[in-house]
Coordinates of C-alpha atoms in Angstrom, one line a residue:
M1 CA 0.0 0.0 0.0
R2 CA 1.5 3.3 -1.0
Q3 CA 1.6 6.2 1.4
G4 CA -0.6 8.3 -0.9
N5 CA -3.5 6.0 -0.3
L6 CA -3.9 7.1 3.3
S7 CA -5.2 10.4 4.8
R8 CA -2.7 13.0 5.8
G9 CA -2.1 13.8 9.5
T10 CA -4.0 17.1 9.5
P11 CA -7.8 17.6 9.4
N12 CA -7.7 19.7 6.2
G13 CA -5.7 17.1 4.3
K14 CA -2.6 19.3 4.0
G15 CA 0.1 17.5 6.0
R16 CA 3.8 17.6 5.7
E17 CA 5.3 14.9 3.5
G18 CA 5.3 11.5 5.2
G19 CA 2.8 12.6 8.0
L20 CA 0.1 9.9 8.4
K21 CA -2.7 9.8 10.9
R22 CA -3.3 6.6 13.0
P23 CA -5.1 4.1 10.8
G24 CA -8.7 3.6 11.6
A25 CA -10.7 0.4 11.9
V26 CA -11.5 0.2 8.2
T27 CA -7.8 0.7 7.3
K28 CA -6.8 -2.0 9.8
M29 CA -9.4 -4.4 8.4
L30 CA -8.1 -3.9 4.9
M31 CA -4.6 -4.4 6.0
L32 CA -5.6 -7.6 7.9
S33 CA -7.5 -8.9 4.9
R34 CA -4.5 -8.3 2.5
W35 CA -2.1 -9.8 5.0
A36 CA -4.3 -12.9 5.3
K37 CA -4.6 -13.3 1.5
H38 CA -0.8 -13.4 1.3
G39 CA -0.7 -16.5 3.6
G40 CA -0.5 -14.6 6.9
T41 CA 3.2 -15.0 7.4
C42 CA 5.4 -12.4 8.9
R43 CA 7.6 -12.3 5.8
D44 CA 4.7 -11.7 3.5
S45 CA 2.9 -9.1 5.6
P46 CA 2.4 -5.8 3.8
R47 CA 4.5 -3.1 5.4
I48 CA 3.1 0.3 6.2
E49 CA 4.8 2.8 8.4
T50 CA 2.7 4.2 11.1
P51 CA 3.8 6.8 13.7
G52 CA 6.2 5.0 16.0
R53 CA 6.1 1.5 14.5
S54 CA 5.9 -0.5 11.3
W55 CA 3.3 -3.0 10.1
L56 CA 5.8 -5.8 10.5
A57 CA 6.6 -4.8 14.1
T58 CA 2.8 -4.8 14.9
Y59 CA 2.7 -8.6 14.3
G60 CA 6.0 -9.6 15.8
P61 CA 8.2 -12.3 14.3
D62 CA 6.1 -15.2 15.7
G63 CA 2.7 -13.7 14.9
S64 CA 1.8 -13.7 18.6
R65 CA 0.3 -10.2 18.4
N66 CA -2.2 -11.2 15.6
R67 CA -5.0 -11.7 18.2
I68 CA -4.2 -8.4 19.9
V69 CA -4.5 -6.5 16.6
V70 CA -7.8 -8.3 15.6
V71 CA -9.2 -7.7 19.1
A72 CA -8.3 -4.0 18.8
V73 CA -10.0 -3.8 15.4
V74 CA -13.1 -5.6 16.8
V75 CA -13.2 -3.2 19.8
E76 CA -13.0 -0.2 17.5
V77 CA -15.9 -1.5 15.5
V78 CA -17.9 -2.3 18.6
V79 CA -17.3 1.3 19.9
V80 CA -18.5 2.7 16.6
V81 CA -21.7 0.6 16.8
V82 CA -22.3 1.6 20.4
E83 CA -21.9 5.3 19.4
I84 CA -24.5 4.8 16.7
V85 CA -26.9 3.1 19.0
V86 CA -26.5 5.9 21.6
V87 CA -27.2 8.5 18.9
V88 CA -30.4 6.6 17.8
V89 CA -31.6 6.3 21.4
V90 CA -31.0 10.0 22.1
V91 CA -33.0 10.9 18.9
V92 CA -35.8 8.7 19.9
V93 CA -35.9 10.2 23.4
V94 CA -35.9 13.7 22.0
V95 CA -38.8 12.8 19.6
V96 CA -40.8 11.3 22.5
V97 CA -40.2 14.4 24.7
V98 CA -41.3 16.7 21.9
V99 CA -44.5 14.6 21.3
V100 CA -45.3 14.6 25.0
V101 CA -44.8 18.4 25.2
V102 CA -47.0 19.0 22.2
V103 CA -49.8 16.8 23.6
V104 CA -49.6 18.6 27.0
V105 CA -49.8 22.0 25.3
V106 CA -52.8 21.0 23.2
E107 CA -54.6 19.6 26.2
V108 CA -53.9 22.8 28.2
A109 CA -55.1 24.9 25.3
V110 CA -58.3 22.8 25.1
V111 CA -58.9 23.2 28.8
I112 CA -58.4 27.0 28.6
L113 CA -60.6 27.4 25.6
V114 CA -63.5 25.3 27.0

């Protein structure tokens, strides 16, 4: 994977040459998929430089860190799903509160007018 395929380190996309942000869950899943398609050996693993470590160093010579990386990716995906669920719950609660307020206002208006 070439460096140009990843986002730059700054929010507006204008980063210094070689500056990469920490790979997200999707990027890690793609890297794991490509790594697995190549036989999953340490020698065949695609290399990508990330701040402070390389792709090869992430797996270690014996592949013992594979589970740790997979668990980290799964945890990131679970966190995103939980965030989406929380947003949906908040939206539902807000809609229910608005409906209750409208019903109360209409009932009060009916009582006042009668």
